JSON list of C-alpha atoms in Angstrom, two decimals:
[
{"chain": "A", "resi": 10, "resn": "ASP", "atom": "CA", "xyz": [0.00, 0.00, 0.00]},
{"chain": "A", "resi": 11, "resn": "GLN", "atom": "CA", "xyz": [1.93, 2.98, -1.31]},
{"chain": "A", "resi": 12, "resn": "GLN", "atom": "CA", "xyz": [0.69, 5.99, 0.62]},
{"chain": "A", "resi": 13, "resn": "VAL", "atom": "CA", "xyz": [3.05, 8.39, -1.14]},
{"chain": "A", "resi": 14, "resn": "LYS", "atom": "CA", "xyz": [3.29, 8.03, -4.88]},
{"chain": "A", "resi": 15, "resn": "GLN", "atom": "CA", "xyz": [5.52, 9.55, -7.49]},
{"chain": "A", "resi": 16, "resn": "ASN", "atom": "CA", "xyz": [3.95, 8.35, -10.69]},
{"chain": "A", "resi": 17, "resn": "SER", "atom": "CA", "xyz": [6.65, 9.59, -13.03]},
{"chain": "A", "resi": 18, "resn": "PRO", "atom": "CA", "xyz": [9.81, 7.51, -12.71]},
{"chain": "A", "resi": 19, "resn": "SER", "atom": "CA", "xyz": [11.74, 9.91, -14.93]},
{"chain": "A", "resi": 20, "resn": "LEU", "atom": "CA", "xyz": [11.60, 13.38, -16.43]},
{"chain": "A", "resi": 21, "resn": "SER", "atom": "CA", "xyz": [13.78, 15.18, -18.96]},
{"chain": "A", "resi": 22, "resn": "VAL", "atom": "CA", "xyz": [13.87, 18.96, -19.21]},
{"chain": "A", "resi": 23, "resn": "GLN", "atom": "CA", "xyz": [15.91, 21.44, -21.20]},
{"chain": "A", "resi": 24, "resn": "GLU", "atom": "CA", "xyz": [18.30, 23.65, -19.29]},
{"chain": "A", "resi": 25, "resn": "GLY", "atom": "CA", "xyz": [16.66, 26.96, -18.37]},
{"chain": "A", "resi": 26, "resn": "ARG", "atom": "CA", "xyz": [13.13, 25.55, -18.49]},
{"chain": "A", "resi": 27, "resn": "ILE", "atom": "CA", "xyz": [10.87, 24.69, -15.58]},
{"chain": "A", "resi": 28, "resn": "SER", "atom": "CA", "xyz": [10.99, 21.21, -14.01]},
{"chain": "A", "resi": 29, "resn": "ILE", "atom": "CA", "xyz": [7.81, 20.06, -12.28]},
{"chain": "A", "resi": 30, "resn": "LEU", "atom": "CA", "xyz": [7.96, 16.96, -10.12]},
{"chain": "A", "resi": 31, "resn": "ASN", "atom": "CA", "xyz": [4.75, 15.57, -8.71]},
{"chain": "A", "resi": 32, "resn": "CYS", "atom": "CA", "xyz": [3.79, 13.60, -5.65]},
{"chain": "A", "resi": 33, "resn": "ASP", "atom": "CA", "xyz": [0.41, 12.26, -4.54]},
{"chain": "A", "resi": 34, "resn": "TYR", "atom": "CA", "xyz": [-0.52, 10.99, -1.12]},
{"chain": "A", "resi": 35, "resn": "THR", "atom": "CA", "xyz": [-3.48, 9.19, 0.34]},
{"chain": "A", "resi": 36, "resn": "ASN", "atom": "CA", "xyz": [-3.45, 10.04, 4.06]},
{"chain": "A", "resi": 37, "resn": "SER", "atom": "CA", "xyz": [-4.98, 13.42, 4.90]},
{"chain": "A", "resi": 38, "resn": "MET", "atom": "CA", "xyz": [-3.38, 13.22, 8.35]},
{"chain": "A", "resi": 39, "resn": "PHE", "atom": "CA", "xyz": [0.14, 13.82, 7.04]},
{"chain": "A", "resi": 40, "resn": "ASP", "atom": "CA", "xyz": [1.25, 17.12, 8.54]},
{"chain": "A", "resi": 41, "resn": "TYR", "atom": "CA", "xyz": [4.58, 17.84, 6.91]},
{"chain": "A", "resi": 42, "resn": "PHE", "atom": "CA", "xyz": [6.10, 17.17, 3.52]},
{"chain": "A", "resi": 43, "resn": "LEU", "atom": "CA", "xyz": [9.70, 17.22, 2.37]},
{"chain": "A", "resi": 44, "resn": "TRP", "atom": "CA", "xyz": [11.62, 16.90, -0.85]},
{"chain": "A", "resi": 45, "resn": "TYR", "atom": "CA", "xyz": [15.03, 15.26, -0.97]},
{"chain": "A", "resi": 46, "resn": "LYS", "atom": "CA", "xyz": [17.52, 15.15, -3.80]},
{"chain": "A", "resi": 47, "resn": "LYS", "atom": "CA", "xyz": [19.81, 12.18, -4.33]},
{"chain": "A", "resi": 48, "resn": "TYR", "atom": "CA", "xyz": [22.89, 12.01, -6.50]},
{"chain": "A", "resi": 49, "resn": "PRO", "atom": "CA", "xyz": [24.40, 8.63, -7.43]},
{"chain": "A", "resi": 50, "resn": "ALA", "atom": "CA", "xyz": [26.58, 7.11, -4.72]},
{"chain": "A", "resi": 51, "resn": "GLU", "atom": "CA", "xyz": [25.40, 9.68, -2.17]},
{"chain": "A", "resi": 52, "resn": "GLY", "atom": "CA", "xyz": [22.67, 9.73, 0.44]},
{"chain": "A", "resi": 53, "resn": "PRO", "atom": "CA", "xyz": [19.59, 11.90, -0.06]},
{"chain": "A", "resi": 54, "resn": "THR", "atom": "CA", "xyz": [19.95, 15.54, 0.94]},
{"chain": "A", "resi": 55, "resn": "PHE", "atom": "CA", "xyz": [17.14, 17.74, 2.14]},
{"chain": "A", "resi": 56, "resn": "LEU", "atom": "CA", "xyz": [15.92, 20.25, -0.41]},
{"chain": "A", "resi": 57, "resn": "ILE", "atom": "CA", "xyz": [12.74, 21.98, 0.73]},
{"chain": "A", "resi": 58, "resn": "SER", "atom": "CA", "xyz": [9.74, 21.31, 2.94]},
{"chain": "A", "resi": 59, "resn": "ILE", "atom": "CA", "xyz": [6.21, 22.50, 3.56]},
{"chain": "A", "resi": 60, "resn": "SER", "atom": "CA", "xyz": [3.83, 22.29, 6.47]},
{"chain": "A", "resi": 61, "resn": "SER", "atom": "CA", "xyz": [0.30, 21.11, 5.88]},
{"chain": "A", "resi": 62, "resn": "ILE", "atom": "CA", "xyz": [-1.00, 24.49, 7.04]},
{"chain": "A", "resi": 63, "resn": "LYS", "atom": "CA", "xyz": [0.62, 26.21, 4.06]},
{"chain": "A", "resi": 64, "resn": "ASP", "atom": "CA", "xyz": [0.11, 25.89, 0.35]},
{"chain": "A", "resi": 65, "resn": "LYS", "atom": "CA", "xyz": [3.41, 27.21, -0.94]},
{"chain": "A", "resi": 66, "resn": "ASN", "atom": "CA", "xyz": [7.01, 27.46, 0.15]},
{"chain": "A", "resi": 67, "resn": "GLU", "atom": "CA", "xyz": [9.79, 29.01, -1.88]},
{"chain": "A", "resi": 68, "resn": "ASP", "atom": "CA", "xyz": [13.57, 28.80, -1.59]},
{"chain": "A", "resi": 69, "resn": "GLY", "atom": "CA", "xyz": [15.52, 30.31, -4.42]},
{"chain": "A", "resi": 70, "resn": "ARG", "atom": "CA", "xyz": [14.89, 28.33, -7.59]},
{"chain": "A", "resi": 71, "resn": "PHE", "atom": "CA", "xyz": [12.81, 25.75, -5.72]},
{"chain": "A", "resi": 72, "resn": "THR", "atom": "CA", "xyz": [9.12, 26.09, -4.87]},
{"chain": "A", "resi": 73, "resn": "VAL", "atom": "CA", "xyz": [6.89, 23.47, -3.36]},
{"chain": "A", "resi": 74, "resn": "PHE", "atom": "CA", "xyz": [3.13, 23.66, -3.76]},
{"chain": "A", "resi": 75, "resn": "LEU", "atom": "CA", "xyz": [0.66, 21.76, -1.65]},
{"chain": "A", "resi": 76, "resn": "ASN", "atom": "CA", "xyz": [-2.93, 21.11, -2.70]},
{"chain": "A", "resi": 77, "resn": "LYS", "atom": "CA", "xyz": [-4.55, 19.46, 0.29]},
{"chain": "A", "resi": 78, "resn": "SER", "atom": "CA", "xyz": [-7.93, 18.91, -1.32]},
{"chain": "A", "resi": 79, "resn": "ALA", "atom": "CA", "xyz": [-6.26, 16.96, -4.12]},
{"chain": "A", "resi": 80, "resn": "LYS", "atom": "CA", "xyz": [-3.69, 15.40, -1.77]},
{"chain": "A", "resi": 81, "resn": "HIS", "atom": "CA", "xyz": [-1.02, 16.51, -4.18]},
{"chain": "A", "resi": 82, "resn": "LEU", "atom": "CA", "xyz": [2.27, 18.32, -3.90]},
{"chain": "A", "resi": 83, "resn": "SER", "atom": "CA", "xyz": [4.65, 19.44, -6.55]},
{"chain": "A", "resi": 84, "resn": "LEU", "atom": "CA", "xyz": [8.21, 20.71, -6.73]},
{"chain": "A", "resi": 85, "resn": "HIS", "atom": "CA", "xyz": [9.00, 23.41, -9.27]},
{"chain": "A", "resi": 86, "resn": "ILE", "atom": "CA", "xyz": [12.58, 24.14, -10.26]},
{"chain": "A", "resi": 87, "resn": "VAL", "atom": "CA", "xyz": [13.05, 27.35, -12.23]},
{"chain": "A", "resi": 88, "resn": "PRO", "atom": "CA", "xyz": [15.29, 27.67, -14.12]},
{"chain": "A", "resi": 89, "resn": "SER", "atom": "CA", "xyz": [16.51, 24.10, -14.33]},
{"chain": "A", "resi": 90, "resn": "GLN", "atom": "CA", "xyz": [20.26, 23.55, -14.42]},
{"chain": "A", "resi": 91, "resn": "PRO", "atom": "CA", "xyz": [22.32, 20.49, -15.39]},
{"chain": "A", "resi": 92, "resn": "GLY", "atom": "CA", "xyz": [23.43, 20.17, -11.75]},
{"chain": "A", "resi": 93, "resn": "ASP", "atom": "CA", "xyz": [19.81, 19.56, -10.82]},
{"chain": "A", "resi": 94, "resn": "SER", "atom": "CA", "xyz": [19.98, 16.17, -12.54]},
{"chain": "A", "resi": 95, "resn": "ALA", "atom": "CA", "xyz": [19.32, 13.70, -9.72]},
{"chain": "A", "resi": 96, "resn": "VAL", "atom": "CA", "xyz": [16.63, 11.50, -8.22]},
{"chain": "A", "resi": 97, "resn": "TYR", "atom": "CA", "xyz": [14.04, 13.44, -6.24]},
{"chain": "A", "resi": 98, "resn": "PHE", "atom": "CA", "xyz": [12.07, 11.85, -3.41]},
{"chain": "A", "resi": 99, "resn": "CYS", "atom": "CA", "xyz": [9.05, 13.33, -1.73]},
{"chain": "A", "resi": 100, "resn": "ALA", "atom": "CA", "xyz": [8.39, 12.32, 1.85]},
{"chain": "A", "resi": 101, "resn": "ALA", "atom": "CA", "xyz": [5.40, 12.74, 4.14]},
{"chain": "A", "resi": 102, "resn": "LYS", "atom": "CA", "xyz": [5.59, 12.87, 7.89]},
{"chain": "A", "resi": 103, "resn": "ARG", "atom": "CA", "xyz": [3.04, 10.86, 9.74]},
{"chain": "A", "resi": 104, "resn": "PRO", "atom": "CA", "xyz": [0.83, 12.66, 12.23]},
{"chain": "A", "resi": 105, "resn": "SER", "atom": "CA", "xyz": [2.35, 14.48, 15.16]},
{"chain": "A", "resi": 106, "resn": "GLY", "atom": "CA", "xyz": [3.96, 12.42, 17.84]},
{"chain": "A", "resi": 107, "resn": "THR", "atom": "CA", "xyz": [5.81, 10.06, 15.55]},
{"chain": "A", "resi": 108, "resn": "TYR", "atom": "CA", "xyz": [9.09, 10.29, 13.72]},
{"chain": "A", "resi": 109, "resn": "LYS", "atom": "CA", "xyz": [8.05, 8.18, 10.82]},
{"chain": "A", "resi": 110, "resn": "TYR", "atom": "CA", "xyz": [8.27, 9.37, 7.29]},
{"chain": "A", "resi": 111, "resn": "ILE", "atom": "CA", "xyz": [6.89, 7.70, 4.22]},
{"chain": "A", "resi": 112, "resn": "PHE", "atom": "CA", "xyz": [8.92, 8.19, 1.08]},
{"chain": "A", "resi": 113, "resn": "GLY", "atom": "CA", "xyz": [7.81, 8.09, -2.50]},
{"chain": "A", "resi": 114, "resn": "THR", "atom": "CA", "xyz": [9.54, 5.93, -5.08]},
{"chain": "A", "resi": 115, "resn": "GLY", "atom": "CA", "xyz": [11.50, 8.80, -6.59]},
{"chain": "A", "resi": 116, "resn": "THR", "atom": "CA", "xyz": [11.62, 10.63, -9.92]},
{"chain": "A", "resi": 117, "resn": "ARG", "atom": "CA", "xyz": [14.84, 10.78, -11.91]},
{"chain": "A", "resi": 118, "resn": "LEU", "atom": "CA", "xyz": [15.27, 14.26, -13.35]},
{"chain": "A", "resi": 119, "resn": "LYS", "atom": "CA", "xyz": [17.62, 14.81, -16.25]},
{"chain": "A", "resi": 120, "resn": "VAL", "atom": "CA", "xyz": [18.34, 18.39, -17.24]},
{"chain": "A", "resi": 121, "resn": "LEU", "atom": "CA", "xyz": [19.67, 18.57, -20.77]},
{"chain": "A", "resi": 122, "resn": "ALA", "atom": "CA", "xyz": [22.29, 21.18, -21.60]},
{"chain": "B", "resi": 24, "resn": "ASP", "atom": "CA", "xyz": [28.10, 20.34, 8.56]},
{"chain": "B", "resi": 25, "resn": "VAL", "atom": "CA", "xyz": [26.37, 17.25, 9.81]},
{"chain": "B", "resi": 26, "resn": "LYS", "atom": "CA", "xyz": [28.21, 14.15, 8.87]},
{"chain": "B", "resi": 27, "resn": "VAL", "atom": "CA", "xyz": [26.65, 10.72, 8.82]},
{"chain": "B", "resi": 28, "resn": "THR", "atom": "CA", "xyz": [29.06, 7.96, 7.95]},
{"chain": "B", "resi": 29, "resn": "GLN", "atom": "CA", "xyz": [28.42, 4.31, 7.20]},
{"chain": "B", "resi": 30, "resn": "SER", "atom": "CA", "xyz": [31.08, 1.68, 7.73]},
{"chain": "B", "resi": 31, "resn": "SER", "atom": "CA", "xyz": [31.06, 0.21, 4.25]},
{"chain": "B", "resi": 32, "resn": "ARG", "atom": "CA", "xyz": [30.00, 1.42, 0.81]},
{"chain": "B", "resi": 33, "resn": "TYR", "atom": "CA", "xyz": [29.79, -2.09, -0.62]},
{"chain": "B", "resi": 34, "resn": "LEU", "atom": "CA", "xyz": [29.39, -5.40, 1.15]},
{"chain": "B", "resi": 35, "resn": "VAL", "atom": "CA", "xyz": [29.02, -8.94, -0.17]},
{"chain": "B", "resi": 36, "resn": "LYS", "atom": "CA", "xyz": [27.86, -11.66, 2.20]},
{"chain": "B", "resi": 37, "resn": "ARG", "atom": "CA", "xyz": [26.65, -15.24, 1.96]},
{"chain": "B", "resi": 38, "resn": "THR", "atom": "CA", "xyz": [23.21, -16.51, 2.88]},
{"chain": "B", "resi": 39, "resn": "GLY", "atom": "CA", "xyz": [23.00, -17.28, 6.58]},
{"chain": "B", "resi": 40, "resn": "GLU", "atom": "CA", "xyz": [25.82, -14.98, 7.63]},
{"chain": "B", "resi": 41, "resn": "LYS", "atom": "CA", "xyz": [25.34, -12.47, 10.42]},
{"chain": "B", "resi": 42, "resn": "VAL", "atom": "CA", "xyz": [25.84, -8.98, 9.05]},
{"chain": "B", "resi": 43, "resn": "PHE", "atom": "CA", "xyz": [26.55, -5.75, 10.89]},
{"chain": "B", "resi": 44, "resn": "LEU", "atom": "CA", "xyz": [26.01, -2.36, 9.29]},
{"chain": "B", "resi": 45, "resn": "GLU", "atom": "CA", "xyz": [27.37, 0.54, 11.29]},
{"chain": "B", "resi": 46, "resn": "CYS", "atom": "CA", "xyz": [26.34, 4.17, 11.23]},
{"chain": "B", "resi": 47, "resn": "VAL", "atom": "CA", "xyz": [27.92, 7.08, 13.05]},
{"chain": "B", "resi": 48, "resn": "GLN", "atom": "CA", "xyz": [26.78, 10.70, 13.24]},
{"chain": "B", "resi": 49, "resn": "ASP", "atom": "CA", "xyz": [28.88, 13.51, 14.62]},
{"chain": "B", "resi": 50, "resn": "MET", "atom": "CA", "xyz": [26.29, 16.15, 15.53]},
{"chain": "B", "resi": 51, "resn": "ASP", "atom": "CA", "xyz": [24.85, 14.81, 18.78]},
{"chain": "B", "resi": 52, "resn": "HIS", "atom": "CA", "xyz": [21.52, 14.02, 17.11]},
{"chain": "B", "resi": 53, "resn": "GLU", "atom": "CA", "xyz": [18.88, 12.30, 19.18]},
{"chain": "B", "resi": 54, "resn": "ASN", "atom": "CA", "xyz": [17.17, 10.35, 16.42]},
{"chain": "B", "resi": 55, "resn": "MET", "atom": "CA", "xyz": [18.69, 7.80, 14.10]},
{"chain": "B", "resi": 56, "resn": "PHE", "atom": "CA", "xyz": [17.06, 5.75, 11.37]},
{"chain": "B", "resi": 57, "resn": "TRP", "atom": "CA", "xyz": [17.74, 2.79, 9.12]},
{"chain": "B", "resi": 58, "resn": "TYR", "atom": "CA", "xyz": [16.10, 2.57, 5.71]},
{"chain": "B", "resi": 59, "resn": "ARG", "atom": "CA", "xyz": [16.44, 0.29, 2.75]},
{"chain": "B", "resi": 60, "resn": "GLN", "atom": "CA", "xyz": [16.04, 1.56, -0.78]},
{"chain": "B", "resi": 61, "resn": "ASP", "atom": "CA", "xyz": [14.82, -0.75, -3.53]},
{"chain": "B", "resi": 62, "resn": "PRO", "atom": "CA", "xyz": [13.89, 0.07, -7.11]},
{"chain": "B", "resi": 63, "resn": "GLY", "atom": "CA", "xyz": [10.22, 0.94, -7.44]},
{"chain": "B", "resi": 64, "resn": "LEU", "atom": "CA", "xyz": [9.72, 0.95, -3.67]},
{"chain": "B", "resi": 65, "resn": "GLY", "atom": "CA", "xyz": [11.49, 4.11, -2.52]},
{"chain": "B", "resi": 66, "resn": "LEU", "atom": "CA", "xyz": [12.93, 4.29, 0.97]},
{"chain": "B", "resi": 67, "resn": "ARG", "atom": "CA", "xyz": [11.33, 2.07, 3.57]},
{"chain": "B", "resi": 68, "resn": "LEU", "atom": "CA", "xyz": [11.93, 2.46, 7.28]},
{"chain": "B", "resi": 69, "resn": "ILE", "atom": "CA", "xyz": [13.36, -0.59, 9.03]},
{"chain": "B", "resi": 70, "resn": "TYR", "atom": "CA", "xyz": [13.99, 0.69, 12.55]},
{"chain": "B", "resi": 71, "resn": "PHE", "atom": "CA", "xyz": [14.58, 3.95, 14.31]},
{"chain": "B", "resi": 72, "resn": "SER", "atom": "CA", "xyz": [15.92, 5.09, 17.65]},
{"chain": "B", "resi": 73, "resn": "TYR", "atom": "CA", "xyz": [15.11, 8.28, 19.53]},
{"chain": "B", "resi": 74, "resn": "ASP", "atom": "CA", "xyz": [17.58, 7.79, 22.36]},
{"chain": "B", "resi": 75, "resn": "VAL", "atom": "CA", "xyz": [20.38, 5.56, 23.53]},
{"chain": "B", "resi": 76, "resn": "LYS", "atom": "CA", "xyz": [19.14, 2.00, 24.04]},
{"chain": "B", "resi": 77, "resn": "MET", "atom": "CA", "xyz": [15.71, 2.98, 22.71]},
{"chain": "B", "resi": 78, "resn": "LYS", "atom": "CA", "xyz": [14.39, 1.60, 19.46]},
{"chain": "B", "resi": 79, "resn": "GLU", "atom": "CA", "xyz": [11.13, 1.28, 17.59]},
{"chain": "B", "resi": 80, "resn": "LYS", "atom": "CA", "xyz": [10.14, -0.84, 14.66]},
{"chain": "B", "resi": 81, "resn": "GLY", "atom": "CA", "xyz": [9.59, 0.77, 11.34]},
{"chain": "B", "resi": 82, "resn": "ASP", "atom": "CA", "xyz": [7.57, -0.60, 8.48]},
{"chain": "B", "resi": 83, "resn": "ILE", "atom": "CA", "xyz": [9.73, -3.60, 7.58]},
{"chain": "B", "resi": 84, "resn": "PRO", "atom": "CA", "xyz": [11.60, -4.80, 10.71]},
{"chain": "B", "resi": 85, "resn": "GLU", "atom": "CA", "xyz": [11.37, -8.52, 9.97]},
{"chain": "B", "resi": 86, "resn": "GLY", "atom": "CA", "xyz": [14.79, -10.14, 9.69]},
{"chain": "B", "resi": 87, "resn": "TYR", "atom": "CA", "xyz": [16.56, -7.16, 11.24]},
{"chain": "B", "resi": 88, "resn": "SER", "atom": "CA", "xyz": [17.56, -5.95, 14.66]},
{"chain": "B", "resi": 89, "resn": "VAL", "atom": "CA", "xyz": [19.31, -2.81, 15.84]},
{"chain": "B", "resi": 90, "resn": "SER", "atom": "CA", "xyz": [21.58, -1.62, 18.59]},
{"chain": "B", "resi": 91, "resn": "ARG", "atom": "CA", "xyz": [22.21, 1.84, 19.97]},
{"chain": "B", "resi": 92, "resn": "GLU", "atom": "CA", "xyz": [24.65, 1.70, 22.86]},
{"chain": "B", "resi": 93, "resn": "LYS", "atom": "CA", "xyz": [26.05, 5.18, 22.27]},
{"chain": "B", "resi": 94, "resn": "LYS", "atom": "CA", "xyz": [24.26, 8.28, 21.07]},
{"chain": "B", "resi": 95, "resn": "GLU", "atom": "CA", "xyz": [26.39, 8.68, 17.96]},
{"chain": "B", "resi": 96, "resn": "ARG", "atom": "CA", "xyz": [26.26, 5.08, 16.76]},
{"chain": "B", "resi": 97, "resn": "PHE", "atom": "CA", "xyz": [23.36, 3.03, 15.40]},
{"chain": "B", "resi": 98, "resn": "SER", "atom": "CA", "xyz": [23.93, -0.49, 14.16]},
{"chain": "B", "resi": 99, "resn": "LEU", "atom": "CA", "xyz": [21.72, -2.58, 11.91]},
{"chain": "B", "resi": 100, "resn": "ILE", "atom": "CA", "xyz": [22.05, -6.33, 12.32]},
{"chain": "B", "resi": 101, "resn": "LEU", "atom": "CA", "xyz": [20.95, -9.01, 9.91]},
{"chain": "B", "resi": 102, "resn": "GLU", "atom": "CA", "xyz": [20.89, -12.09, 12.11]},
{"chain": "B", "resi": 103, "resn": "SER", "atom": "CA", "xyz": [20.90, -14.52, 9.19]},
{"chain": "B", "resi": 104, "resn": "ALA", "atom": "CA", "xyz": [21.24, -12.81, 5.86]},
{"chain": "B", "resi": 105, "resn": "SER", "atom": "CA", "xyz": [18.97, -13.85, 3.03]},
{"chain": "B", "resi": 106, "resn": "THR", "atom": "CA", "xyz": [19.02, -13.02, -0.67]},
{"chain": "B", "resi": 107, "resn": "ASN", "atom": "CA", "xyz": [15.91, -10.85, -0.34]},
{"chain": "B", "resi": 108, "resn": "GLN", "atom": "CA", "xyz": [17.91, -8.56, 1.92]},
{"chain": "B", "resi": 109, "resn": "THR", "atom": "CA", "xyz": [20.11, -7.56, -0.99]},
{"chain": "B", "resi": 110, "resn": "SER", "atom": "CA", "xyz": [19.53, -3.82, -1.10]},
{"chain": "B", "resi": 111, "resn": "MET", "atom": "CA", "xyz": [20.88, -0.33, -0.54]},
{"chain": "B", "resi": 112, "resn": "TYR", "atom": "CA", "xyz": [20.84, 0.50, 3.17]},
{"chain": "B", "resi": 113, "resn": "LEU", "atom": "CA", "xyz": [20.69, 4.12, 4.24]},
{"chain": "B", "resi": 114, "resn": "CYS", "atom": "CA", "xyz": [21.25, 5.49, 7.70]},
{"chain": "B", "resi": 115, "resn": "ALA", "atom": "CA", "xyz": [19.89, 8.89, 8.74]},
{"chain": "B", "resi": 116, "resn": "SER", "atom": "CA", "xyz": [19.80, 11.10, 11.79]},
{"chain": "B", "resi": 117, "resn": "SER", "atom": "CA", "xyz": [17.76, 14.08, 12.94]},
{"chain": "B", "resi": 118, "resn": "PRO", "atom": "CA", "xyz": [18.48, 16.51, 15.76]},
{"chain": "B", "resi": 119, "resn": "TRP", "atom": "CA", "xyz": [15.53, 16.19, 18.16]},
{"chain": "B", "resi": 120, "resn": "ARG", "atom": "CA", "xyz": [12.17, 14.51, 18.56]},
{"chain": "B", "resi": 121, "resn": "GLY", "atom": "CA", "xyz": [10.16, 16.97, 16.47]},
{"chain": "B", "resi": 122, "resn": "ALA", "atom": "CA", "xyz": [12.76, 17.76, 13.83]},
{"chain": "B", "resi": 123, "resn": "ASN", "atom": "CA", "xyz": [11.56, 17.27, 10.30]},
{"chain": "B", "resi": 124, "resn": "GLU", "atom": "CA", "xyz": [14.74, 17.17, 8.27]},
{"chain": "B", "resi": 125, "resn": "GLN", "atom": "CA", "xyz": [16.84, 14.03, 8.23]},
{"chain": "B", "resi": 126, "resn": "PHE", "atom": "CA", "xyz": [20.52, 13.83, 7.34]},
{"chain": "B", "resi": 127, "resn": "PHE", "atom": "CA", "xyz": [21.53, 10.76, 5.40]},
{"chain": "B", "resi": 128, "resn": "GLY", "atom": "CA", "xyz": [24.71, 8.78, 5.10]},
{"chain": "B", "resi": 129, "resn": "PRO", "atom": "CA", "xyz": [26.03, 7.69, 1.69]},
{"chain": "B", "resi": 130, "resn": "GLY", "atom": "CA", "xyz": [24.52, 4.22, 1.90]},
{"chain": "B", "resi": 131, "resn": "THR", "atom": "CA", "xyz": [25.79, 0.65, 1.96]},
{"chain": "B", "resi": 132, "resn": "ARG", "atom": "CA", "xyz": [25.09, -1.53, -1.03]},
{"chain": "B", "resi": 133, "resn": "LEU", "atom": "CA", "xyz": [24.67, -5.04, 0.42]},
{"chain": "B", "resi": 134, "resn": "THR", "atom": "CA", "xyz": [24.63, -8.09, -1.80]},
{"chain": "B", "resi": 135, "resn": "VAL", "atom": "CA", "xyz": [23.67, -11.43, -0.27]},
{"chain": "B", "resi": 136, "resn": "LEU", "atom": "CA", "xyz": [24.68, -14.42, -2.38]}
]
């Protein structure tokens, strides 16, 4: 039972264009969402997060949008750069009082120069 | 910078062997986690610990045990390795009970023959 889904295993985007990575979840009780980026042979690194009480969070070229009614979040990267090529995981934190996160399956982004 | 290190990058073991995966973090973090990453399944939580000698099961604890005798070190133990435990194992830590961001080690690619 995959509670956090990333339905696109891969995405290719031209350098300078917008990259949009999507994530759907099933549990309306999730209260915090995070995006991690993973390069080959390295562990995931935190990228950006959003609380369930917000609908947008921005950090430089990265913006995360949360649509609670649709149980959907997305990561926008503008403009995309070749160094953004990596696997991106979304993660949802289970309701308050636990430390458990559920990760999506990841989307491999390739930014073409 | 937070540093999470894992004892081996690659490990090859035989079925039935006892396997120890070690993880060390250098930032006095309270929480530590063990995940496995498999294609198409994302990161799945095996065990986590929120204090020395404390542990809780994650989503897939079967076939694994853990040990946390010191705050900085969290060990994952495969009592009798099986081929279905061939995977990438990722250790992570987070500063305190309510912290959202996790810091990951580089991973250990374990192959069980």
